[in-house]
mmCIF file of C-alpha atoms in Angstrom:
data_model
loop_
_atom_site.group_PDB
_atom_site.id
_atom_site.type_symbol
_atom_site.label_atom_id
_atom_site.label_comp_id
_atom_site.label_asym_id
_atom_site.label_seq_id
_atom_site.Cartn_x
_atom_site.Cartn_y
_atom_site.Cartn_z
ATOM 1 C CA MET A 1 79.587 -60.915 -127.034
ATOM 2 C CA SER A 2 82.756 -62.777 -126.100
ATOM 3 C CA GLY A 3 83.389 -66.469 -126.663
ATOM 4 C CA PHE A 4 83.331 -67.049 -122.919
ATOM 5 C CA ARG A 5 79.760 -65.770 -122.801
ATOM 6 C CA ARG A 6 78.766 -68.442 -125.335
ATOM 7 C CA TYR A 7 80.317 -71.151 -123.198
ATOM 8 C CA GLU A 8 78.569 -69.730 -120.145
ATOM 9 C CA CYS A 9 75.263 -70.082 -121.990
ATOM 10 C CA PHE A 10 76.161 -73.608 -123.091
ATOM 11 C CA VAL A 11 76.983 -74.726 -119.521
ATOM 12 C CA ALA A 12 73.762 -73.189 -118.195
ATOM 13 C CA VAL A 13 71.639 -75.093 -120.740
ATOM 14 C CA ALA A 14 73.655 -78.304 -120.241
ATOM 15 C CA GLN A 15 73.122 -78.161 -116.470
ATOM 16 C CA THR A 16 69.431 -77.238 -116.517
ATOM 17 C CA LEU A 17 68.447 -78.917 -119.799
ATOM 18 C CA HIS A 18 65.923 -76.102 -120.058
ATOM 19 C CA PHE A 19 66.358 -73.005 -122.239
ATOM 20 C CA ARG A 20 64.058 -70.720 -120.221
ATOM 21 C CA LYS A 21 65.662 -71.613 -116.883
ATOM 22 C CA ALA A 22 69.124 -71.299 -118.411
ATOM 23 C CA ALA A 23 68.247 -67.840 -119.783
ATOM 24 C CA GLU A 24 67.177 -66.705 -116.305
ATOM 25 C CA GLN A 25 70.404 -68.107 -114.854
ATOM 26 C CA VAL A 26 72.625 -66.092 -117.208
ATOM 27 C CA ALA A 27 70.342 -63.016 -117.096
ATOM 28 C CA MET A 28 69.319 -62.795 -120.740
ATOM 29 C CA THR A 29 66.251 -63.403 -122.843
ATOM 30 C CA GLN A 30 65.545 -66.881 -124.175
ATOM 31 C CA PRO A 31 65.887 -65.826 -127.852
ATOM 32 C CA ALA A 32 69.288 -64.234 -127.079
ATOM 33 C CA LEU A 33 70.405 -67.411 -125.331
ATOM 34 C CA SER A 34 69.310 -69.516 -128.302
ATOM 35 C CA GLN A 35 71.354 -67.244 -130.590
ATOM 36 C CA GLN A 36 74.442 -67.780 -128.460
ATOM 37 C CA ILE A 37 74.039 -71.560 -128.554
ATOM 38 C CA ALA A 38 73.491 -71.474 -132.322
ATOM 39 C CA ALA A 39 76.616 -69.309 -132.788
ATOM 40 C CA LEU A 40 78.672 -71.719 -130.663
ATOM 41 C CA GLU A 41 77.424 -74.758 -132.609
ATOM 42 C CA LYS A 42 78.247 -72.988 -135.857
ATOM 43 C CA SER A 43 81.777 -72.090 -134.724
ATOM 44 C CA LEU A 44 82.424 -75.695 -133.611
ATOM 45 C CA GLY A 45 80.691 -77.281 -136.588
ATOM 46 C CA VAL A 46 78.702 -79.684 -134.423
ATOM 47 C CA LYS A 47 75.310 -79.948 -132.799
ATOM 48 C CA LEU A 48 75.469 -79.697 -128.993
ATOM 49 C CA PHE A 49 71.818 -80.318 -128.046
ATOM 50 C CA ASP A 50 68.969 -82.480 -129.264
ATOM 51 C CA ARG A 51 65.711 -80.588 -128.814
ATOM 52 C CA ASP A 52 62.049 -81.411 -129.217
ATOM 53 C CA ARG A 53 58.893 -80.026 -127.623
ATOM 54 C CA ARG A 54 59.253 -82.136 -124.500
ATOM 55 C CA LYS A 55 62.933 -82.221 -123.604
ATOM 56 C CA VAL A 56 66.465 -81.003 -124.226
ATOM 57 C CA SER A 57 69.404 -83.413 -124.113
ATOM 58 C CA LEU A 58 73.112 -83.230 -124.793
ATOM 59 C CA THR A 59 74.535 -84.766 -127.942
ATOM 60 C CA GLN A 60 77.705 -86.814 -127.719
ATOM 61 C CA ALA A 61 79.677 -83.722 -128.741
ATOM 62 C CA GLY A 62 77.919 -81.744 -126.008
ATOM 63 C CA LYS A 63 78.845 -84.376 -123.417
ATOM 64 C CA VAL A 64 82.496 -84.155 -124.474
ATOM 65 C CA LEU A 65 82.469 -80.334 -124.340
ATOM 66 C CA LEU A 66 80.672 -79.898 -120.995
ATOM 67 C CA PRO A 67 83.456 -80.796 -118.494
ATOM 68 C CA ALA A 68 86.041 -78.767 -120.423
ATOM 69 C CA ALA A 69 83.711 -75.752 -120.664
ATOM 70 C CA ARG A 70 82.778 -75.990 -116.979
ATOM 71 C CA ASP A 71 86.460 -76.176 -115.942
ATOM 72 C CA ALA A 72 87.379 -73.227 -118.196
ATOM 73 C CA LEU A 73 84.640 -71.067 -116.669
ATOM 74 C CA MET A 74 85.712 -72.034 -113.142
ATOM 75 C CA GLN A 75 89.326 -71.094 -113.926
ATOM 76 C CA LEU A 76 88.167 -67.785 -115.376
ATOM 77 C CA GLU A 77 86.132 -67.014 -112.251
ATOM 78 C CA LYS A 78 89.155 -67.809 -110.083
ATOM 79 C CA ALA A 79 91.361 -65.561 -112.214
ATOM 80 C CA GLN A 80 88.849 -62.724 -112.059
ATOM 81 C CA ALA A 81 88.625 -63.059 -108.270
ATOM 82 C CA GLU A 82 92.418 -62.981 -107.981
ATOM 83 C CA ILE A 83 92.626 -59.942 -110.254
ATOM 84 C CA LYS A 84 90.075 -58.136 -108.098
ATOM 85 C CA ARG A 85 92.038 -59.081 -104.981
ATOM 86 C CA LEU A 86 95.271 -57.761 -106.492
ATOM 87 C CA ALA A 87 93.531 -54.596 -107.644
ATOM 88 C CA ALA A 88 92.230 -54.011 -104.119
ATOM 89 C CA GLN A 89 95.730 -54.647 -102.739
ATOM 90 C CA ASP A 90 97.269 -52.220 -105.254
ATOM 91 C CA ASP A 91 94.713 -49.623 -104.231
ATOM 92 C CA THR A 92 95.942 -49.718 -100.620
ATOM 93 C CA LEU A 93 99.680 -50.086 -101.317
ATOM 94 C CA LEU A 94 101.705 -46.896 -100.824
ATOM 95 C CA ARG A 95 105.378 -47.102 -101.765
ATOM 96 C CA ILE A 96 107.138 -43.800 -101.093
ATOM 97 C CA ALA A 97 110.698 -42.922 -102.129
ATOM 98 C CA PHE A 98 112.538 -39.991 -100.577
ATOM 99 C CA LEU A 99 115.688 -38.204 -101.589
ATOM 100 C CA GLU A 100 118.768 -39.404 -99.775
ATOM 101 C CA TYR A 101 119.957 -37.022 -97.036
ATOM 102 C CA LEU A 102 116.751 -34.933 -97.163
ATOM 103 C CA LYS A 103 114.345 -34.669 -94.218
ATOM 104 C CA VAL A 104 110.821 -33.914 -95.456
ATOM 105 C CA PRO A 105 108.896 -31.496 -93.198
ATOM 106 C CA HIS A 106 105.967 -32.970 -91.219
ATOM 107 C CA LEU A 107 106.482 -36.463 -92.671
ATOM 108 C CA SER A 108 106.115 -38.340 -89.378
ATOM 109 C CA GLN A 109 102.919 -36.416 -88.569
ATOM 110 C CA VAL A 110 101.484 -37.123 -92.027
ATOM 111 C CA LEU A 111 102.212 -40.846 -91.737
ATOM 112 C CA GLY A 112 100.754 -40.928 -88.212
ATOM 113 C CA ASP A 113 97.562 -39.293 -89.457
ATOM 114 C CA LEU A 114 97.418 -41.739 -92.362
ATOM 115 C CA ARG A 115 97.801 -44.791 -90.109
ATOM 116 C CA GLN A 116 95.111 -43.535 -87.770
ATOM 117 C CA LYS A 117 92.526 -42.808 -90.468
ATOM 118 C CA HIS A 118 93.475 -45.583 -92.915
ATOM 119 C CA PRO A 119 95.000 -48.573 -91.085
ATOM 120 C CA GLU A 120 94.384 -50.715 -94.167
ATOM 121 C CA ILE A 121 97.013 -48.798 -96.182
ATOM 122 C CA ASP A 122 100.347 -50.614 -96.450
ATOM 123 C CA VAL A 123 103.111 -47.955 -96.354
ATOM 124 C CA ARG A 124 106.601 -48.892 -97.569
ATOM 125 C CA MET A 125 109.394 -46.304 -97.610
ATOM 126 C CA SER A 126 112.799 -46.192 -99.253
ATOM 127 C CA GLU A 127 115.554 -43.678 -99.981
ATOM 128 C CA LEU A 128 116.739 -43.055 -103.537
ATOM 129 C CA HIS A 129 118.702 -40.393 -105.341
ATOM 130 C CA SER A 130 116.771 -37.906 -107.453
ATOM 131 C CA ASP A 131 117.068 -39.597 -110.863
ATOM 132 C CA ALA A 132 116.031 -42.947 -109.381
ATOM 133 C CA VAL A 133 112.914 -41.411 -107.783
ATOM 134 C CA LEU A 134 111.775 -40.094 -111.143
ATOM 135 C CA HIS A 135 112.481 -43.378 -112.930
ATOM 136 C CA ALA A 136 110.656 -45.388 -110.247
ATOM 137 C CA LEU A 137 107.552 -43.203 -110.617
ATOM 138 C CA VAL A 138 107.561 -43.517 -114.399
ATOM 139 C CA ALA A 139 108.021 -47.301 -114.140
ATOM 140 C CA ARG A 140 105.190 -47.517 -111.540
ATOM 141 C CA ASP A 141 107.551 -49.061 -108.998
ATOM 142 C CA ILE A 142 106.445 -46.471 -106.415
ATOM 143 C CA GLU A 143 103.273 -44.468 -105.907
ATOM 144 C CA VAL A 144 104.756 -41.276 -104.403
ATOM 145 C CA GLY A 145 108.224 -39.762 -104.659
ATOM 146 C CA VAL A 146 109.974 -36.729 -103.257
ATOM 147 C CA GLY A 147 112.099 -34.805 -105.725
ATOM 148 C CA PHE A 148 112.867 -31.596 -107.528
ATOM 149 C CA LEU A 149 109.941 -29.712 -109.021
ATOM 150 C CA PRO A 150 108.559 -29.407 -111.570
ATOM 151 C CA PRO A 151 108.789 -33.128 -112.432
ATOM 152 C CA ASP A 152 110.366 -33.697 -115.819
ATOM 153 C CA HIS A 153 107.678 -36.026 -117.196
ATOM 154 C CA PRO A 154 104.209 -35.330 -118.647
ATOM 155 C CA ASP A 155 102.469 -38.027 -116.570
ATOM 156 C CA LEU A 156 103.697 -36.710 -113.217
ATOM 157 C CA ALA A 157 102.096 -34.126 -110.955
ATOM 158 C CA GLY A 158 103.723 -32.394 -107.989
ATOM 159 C CA ARG A 159 103.138 -30.378 -104.833
ATOM 160 C CA GLU A 160 105.827 -28.300 -103.127
ATOM 161 C CA THR A 161 106.840 -29.266 -99.595
ATOM 162 C CA MET A 162 109.940 -27.118 -99.177
ATOM 163 C CA SER A 163 112.106 -24.643 -101.051
ATOM 164 C CA GLY A 164 115.615 -23.324 -100.807
ATOM 165 C CA VAL A 165 118.374 -21.280 -102.401
ATOM 166 C CA TRP A 166 121.941 -22.071 -103.385
ATOM 167 C CA MET A 167 124.514 -21.369 -100.703
ATOM 168 C CA ALA A 168 128.292 -21.583 -100.498
ATOM 169 C CA ALA A 169 130.039 -22.692 -97.331
ATOM 170 C CA ILE A 170 133.376 -20.839 -97.118
ATOM 171 C CA PRO A 171 136.111 -20.322 -94.537
ATOM 172 C CA GLU A 172 135.347 -17.368 -92.268
ATOM 173 C CA ASP A 173 138.608 -15.695 -93.326
ATOM 174 C CA HIS A 174 138.025 -16.293 -97.065
ATOM 175 C CA ALA A 175 138.155 -13.252 -99.371
ATOM 176 C CA LEU A 176 134.536 -13.958 -100.414
ATOM 177 C CA SER A 177 133.303 -13.550 -96.840
ATOM 178 C CA GLN A 178 133.096 -9.789 -97.446
ATOM 179 C CA PHE A 179 130.030 -10.333 -99.641
ATOM 180 C CA ASP A 180 126.490 -10.671 -98.263
ATOM 181 C CA GLU A 181 125.631 -12.515 -101.503
ATOM 182 C CA LEU A 182 128.407 -14.217 -103.423
ATOM 183 C CA PRO A 183 128.743 -13.267 -107.104
ATOM 184 C CA LEU A 184 128.624 -16.449 -109.124
ATOM 185 C CA ASP A 185 131.576 -15.473 -111.305
ATOM 186 C CA ARG A 186 133.756 -15.005 -108.214
ATOM 187 C CA LEU A 187 132.676 -18.320 -106.685
ATOM 188 C CA ALA A 188 133.061 -20.192 -109.992
ATOM 189 C CA GLY A 189 136.637 -18.966 -110.265
ATOM 190 C CA ASP A 190 137.493 -20.617 -106.957
ATOM 191 C CA SER A 191 137.885 -24.294 -106.046
ATOM 192 C CA VAL A 192 134.272 -25.526 -105.890
ATOM 193 C CA ILE A 193 133.022 -28.565 -103.991
ATOM 194 C CA THR A 194 129.500 -29.856 -104.655
ATOM 195 C CA PHE A 195 127.321 -32.984 -104.796
ATOM 196 C CA ALA A 196 128.301 -35.988 -106.902
ATOM 197 C CA ARG A 197 126.749 -36.066 -110.367
ATOM 198 C CA HIS A 198 125.119 -39.493 -109.895
ATOM 199 C CA LEU A 199 122.859 -38.034 -107.187
ATOM 200 C CA ASN A 200 121.072 -35.776 -109.667
ATOM 201 C CA SER A 201 122.701 -35.605 -113.079
ATOM 202 C CA PRO A 202 120.297 -33.021 -114.667
ATOM 203 C CA LEU A 203 120.720 -30.615 -111.733
ATOM 204 C CA TYR A 204 124.487 -31.165 -111.627
ATOM 205 C CA ASP A 205 124.789 -30.411 -115.353
ATOM 206 C CA LYS A 206 122.669 -27.282 -114.977
ATOM 207 C CA VAL A 207 124.786 -26.012 -112.079
ATOM 208 C CA LEU A 208 127.998 -26.627 -114.010
ATOM 209 C CA ARG A 209 126.645 -24.844 -117.116
ATOM 210 C CA LEU A 210 125.694 -21.793 -115.041
ATOM 211 C CA MET A 211 129.103 -21.739 -113.409
ATOM 212 C CA GLN A 212 130.877 -21.998 -116.748
ATOM 213 C CA SER A 213 128.719 -19.271 -118.248
ATOM 214 C CA ALA A 214 129.813 -17.021 -115.376
ATOM 215 C CA HIS A 215 133.452 -18.127 -115.497
ATOM 216 C CA PRO A 216 134.751 -20.042 -118.577
ATOM 217 C CA GLU A 217 137.307 -22.004 -116.564
ATOM 218 C CA ALA A 218 134.886 -23.057 -113.832
ATOM 219 C CA ARG A 219 135.040 -26.698 -112.756
ATOM 220 C CA ILE A 220 134.070 -28.905 -109.857
ATOM 221 C CA ALA A 221 137.200 -29.666 -107.879
ATOM 222 C CA TYR A 222 135.703 -32.161 -105.388
ATOM 223 C CA HIS A 223 132.479 -34.180 -105.216
ATOM 224 C CA VAL A 224 130.649 -35.407 -102.125
ATOM 225 C CA SER A 225 127.870 -37.955 -101.726
ATOM 226 C CA GLN A 226 127.014 -36.895 -98.165
ATOM 227 C CA PRO A 227 126.381 -33.165 -97.567
ATOM 228 C CA SER A 228 128.037 -33.287 -94.135
ATOM 229 C CA THR A 229 131.373 -34.008 -95.853
ATOM 230 C CA GLY A 230 131.354 -30.704 -97.746
ATOM 231 C CA PRO A 231 131.946 -28.367 -94.771
ATOM 232 C CA GLU A 232 134.763 -30.611 -93.580
ATOM 233 C CA TYR A 233 136.511 -30.130 -96.929
ATOM 234 C CA VAL A 234 135.954 -26.387 -96.562
ATOM 235 C CA ARG A 235 137.435 -26.420 -93.052
ATOM 236 C CA ASP A 236 140.455 -28.313 -94.424
ATOM 237 C CA GLY A 237 141.028 -25.614 -97.050
ATOM 238 C CA LEU A 238 140.003 -27.610 -100.147
ATOM 239 C CA GLY A 239 137.545 -25.047 -101.488
ATOM 240 C CA CYS A 240 134.003 -23.618 -101.224
ATOM 241 C CA PHE A 241 131.067 -25.992 -100.833
ATOM 242 C CA LEU A 242 128.126 -25.187 -103.126
ATOM 243 C CA HIS A 243 124.910 -26.681 -101.749
ATOM 244 C CA ALA A 244 121.174 -26.163 -101.309
ATOM 245 C CA SER A 245 120.217 -24.213 -98.198
ATOM 246 C CA TYR A 246 118.101 -27.028 -96.709
ATOM 247 C CA VAL A 247 120.806 -29.719 -96.582
ATOM 248 C CA LEU A 248 123.109 -28.261 -93.930
ATOM 249 C CA PRO A 249 121.620 -27.515 -90.511
ATOM 250 C CA ASP A 250 125.014 -26.953 -88.858
ATOM 251 C CA LEU A 251 128.521 -25.824 -89.826
ATOM 252 C CA PRO A 252 131.830 -26.641 -88.143
ATOM 253 C CA PRO A 253 133.784 -23.876 -86.380
ATOM 254 C CA GLY A 254 135.634 -21.568 -88.746
ATOM 255 C CA VAL A 255 133.149 -22.113 -91.592
ATOM 256 C CA THR A 256 130.399 -19.708 -92.626
ATOM 257 C CA ARG A 257 128.077 -19.546 -95.614
ATOM 258 C CA ARG A 258 126.504 -17.061 -97.973
ATOM 259 C CA PRO A 259 123.750 -17.181 -100.619
ATOM 260 C CA VAL A 260 124.994 -17.294 -104.213
ATOM 261 C CA SER A 261 123.642 -15.065 -106.980
ATOM 262 C CA GLY A 262 122.798 -16.355 -110.449
ATOM 263 C CA PHE A 263 120.751 -19.418 -109.459
ATOM 264 C CA ASP A 264 116.997 -19.913 -109.480
ATOM 265 C CA PRO A 265 115.352 -20.959 -106.176
ATOM 266 C CA ILE A 266 115.053 -24.710 -105.603
ATOM 267 C CA SER A 267 111.654 -26.356 -105.166
ATOM 268 C CA ILE A 268 111.271 -29.794 -103.553
ATOM 269 C CA GLY A 269 107.983 -31.611 -103.362
ATOM 270 C CA LEU A 270 105.807 -34.676 -103.553
ATOM 271 C CA MET A 271 105.358 -36.268 -106.959
ATOM 272 C CA TRP A 272 102.880 -38.871 -108.171
ATOM 273 C CA ARG A 273 101.442 -40.193 -111.415
ATOM 274 C CA SER A 274 98.492 -38.046 -112.458
ATOM 275 C CA ASP A 275 96.986 -41.087 -114.220
ATOM 276 C CA ARG A 276 97.195 -43.376 -111.147
ATOM 277 C CA LYS A 277 95.802 -41.716 -108.044
ATOM 278 C CA THR A 278 94.914 -44.812 -106.042
ATOM 279 C CA LYS A 279 93.045 -44.770 -102.749
ATOM 280 C CA ALA A 280 96.388 -44.840 -100.911
ATOM 281 C CA VAL A 281 97.801 -41.916 -102.900
ATOM 282 C CA ARG A 282 94.667 -39.838 -102.395
ATOM 283 C CA ALA A 283 94.656 -40.555 -98.653
ATOM 284 C CA PHE A 284 98.346 -39.643 -98.329
ATOM 285 C CA LEU A 285 97.912 -36.362 -100.201
ATOM 286 C CA GLU A 286 94.865 -35.494 -98.100
ATOM 287 C CA ALA A 287 96.798 -36.210 -94.890
ATOM 288 C CA HIS A 288 99.655 -34.050 -96.138
ATOM 289 C CA LYS A 289 97.253 -31.245 -97.014
ATOM 290 C CA ARG A 290 95.722 -31.370 -93.522
ATOM 291 C CA GLU A 291 99.136 -31.211 -91.883
ATOM 292 C CA ILE A 292 100.249 -28.253 -94.006
ATOM 293 C CA ALA A 293 97.029 -26.396 -93.155
ATOM 294 C CA LYS A 294 97.533 -27.146 -89.446
ATOM 295 C CA ASN A 295 101.102 -25.814 -89.486
ATOM 296 C CA GLY A 296 100.389 -22.804 -91.682
#
């Protein structure tokens, strides 16, 4: 039994000056209470109570100890109450980070459902690039993230929300426009435009390795941080824009696009810590599941 339990027993006896009543107050048997008092006296090397058949009284050492012990227990109770309050707050806090530039399907409906069924949940949203989403989840700075699946960490779980394939935006009169699906070696031999490495360094490195395996001299000629910039570069004759199919809803006049061979499909989804499914996380995932079922 912890040292605090001994002091709890001491304060109970000091306040009641009665071992049986004190035992009832701390919910233990009288012999167990007496053992705690004896252990405390032994650890301090002093006698805390004078006892005879008629009464119990505090010794001088007991009188010195009582206010300090009472204050310590009160501070502990306050700390425990604050910890419980924070734990309850953490349980209803939902910090969600989304990939920059990416619109997650059904998000507004999911959040509307969540607010209606769980108004106590505090939702806070932010936009981050892919690496930062993963790091924030691992560091417990967010509860849910949106990123590339599968998550590259053993403590993270995921659920797909959307998928896509690699596409290349090219001028309509480009030699590659004859293909229904662009051979990767042909694309990699051209001037390639794609996303900046800082947005998702593992994916960028993987794309570059695949391009170089298809064409030894492949390189990225231009980088963009905003997907909408890529087609403009294509229109201006700077190259072919390699991108995921879900990031470009529209193309400028004179620009078309084709799927590219040699790449695996892309999976995007919700991610969360499998060891920290709070009330807020569970409610969000349930709302998302309901919305997916509703929309087929």
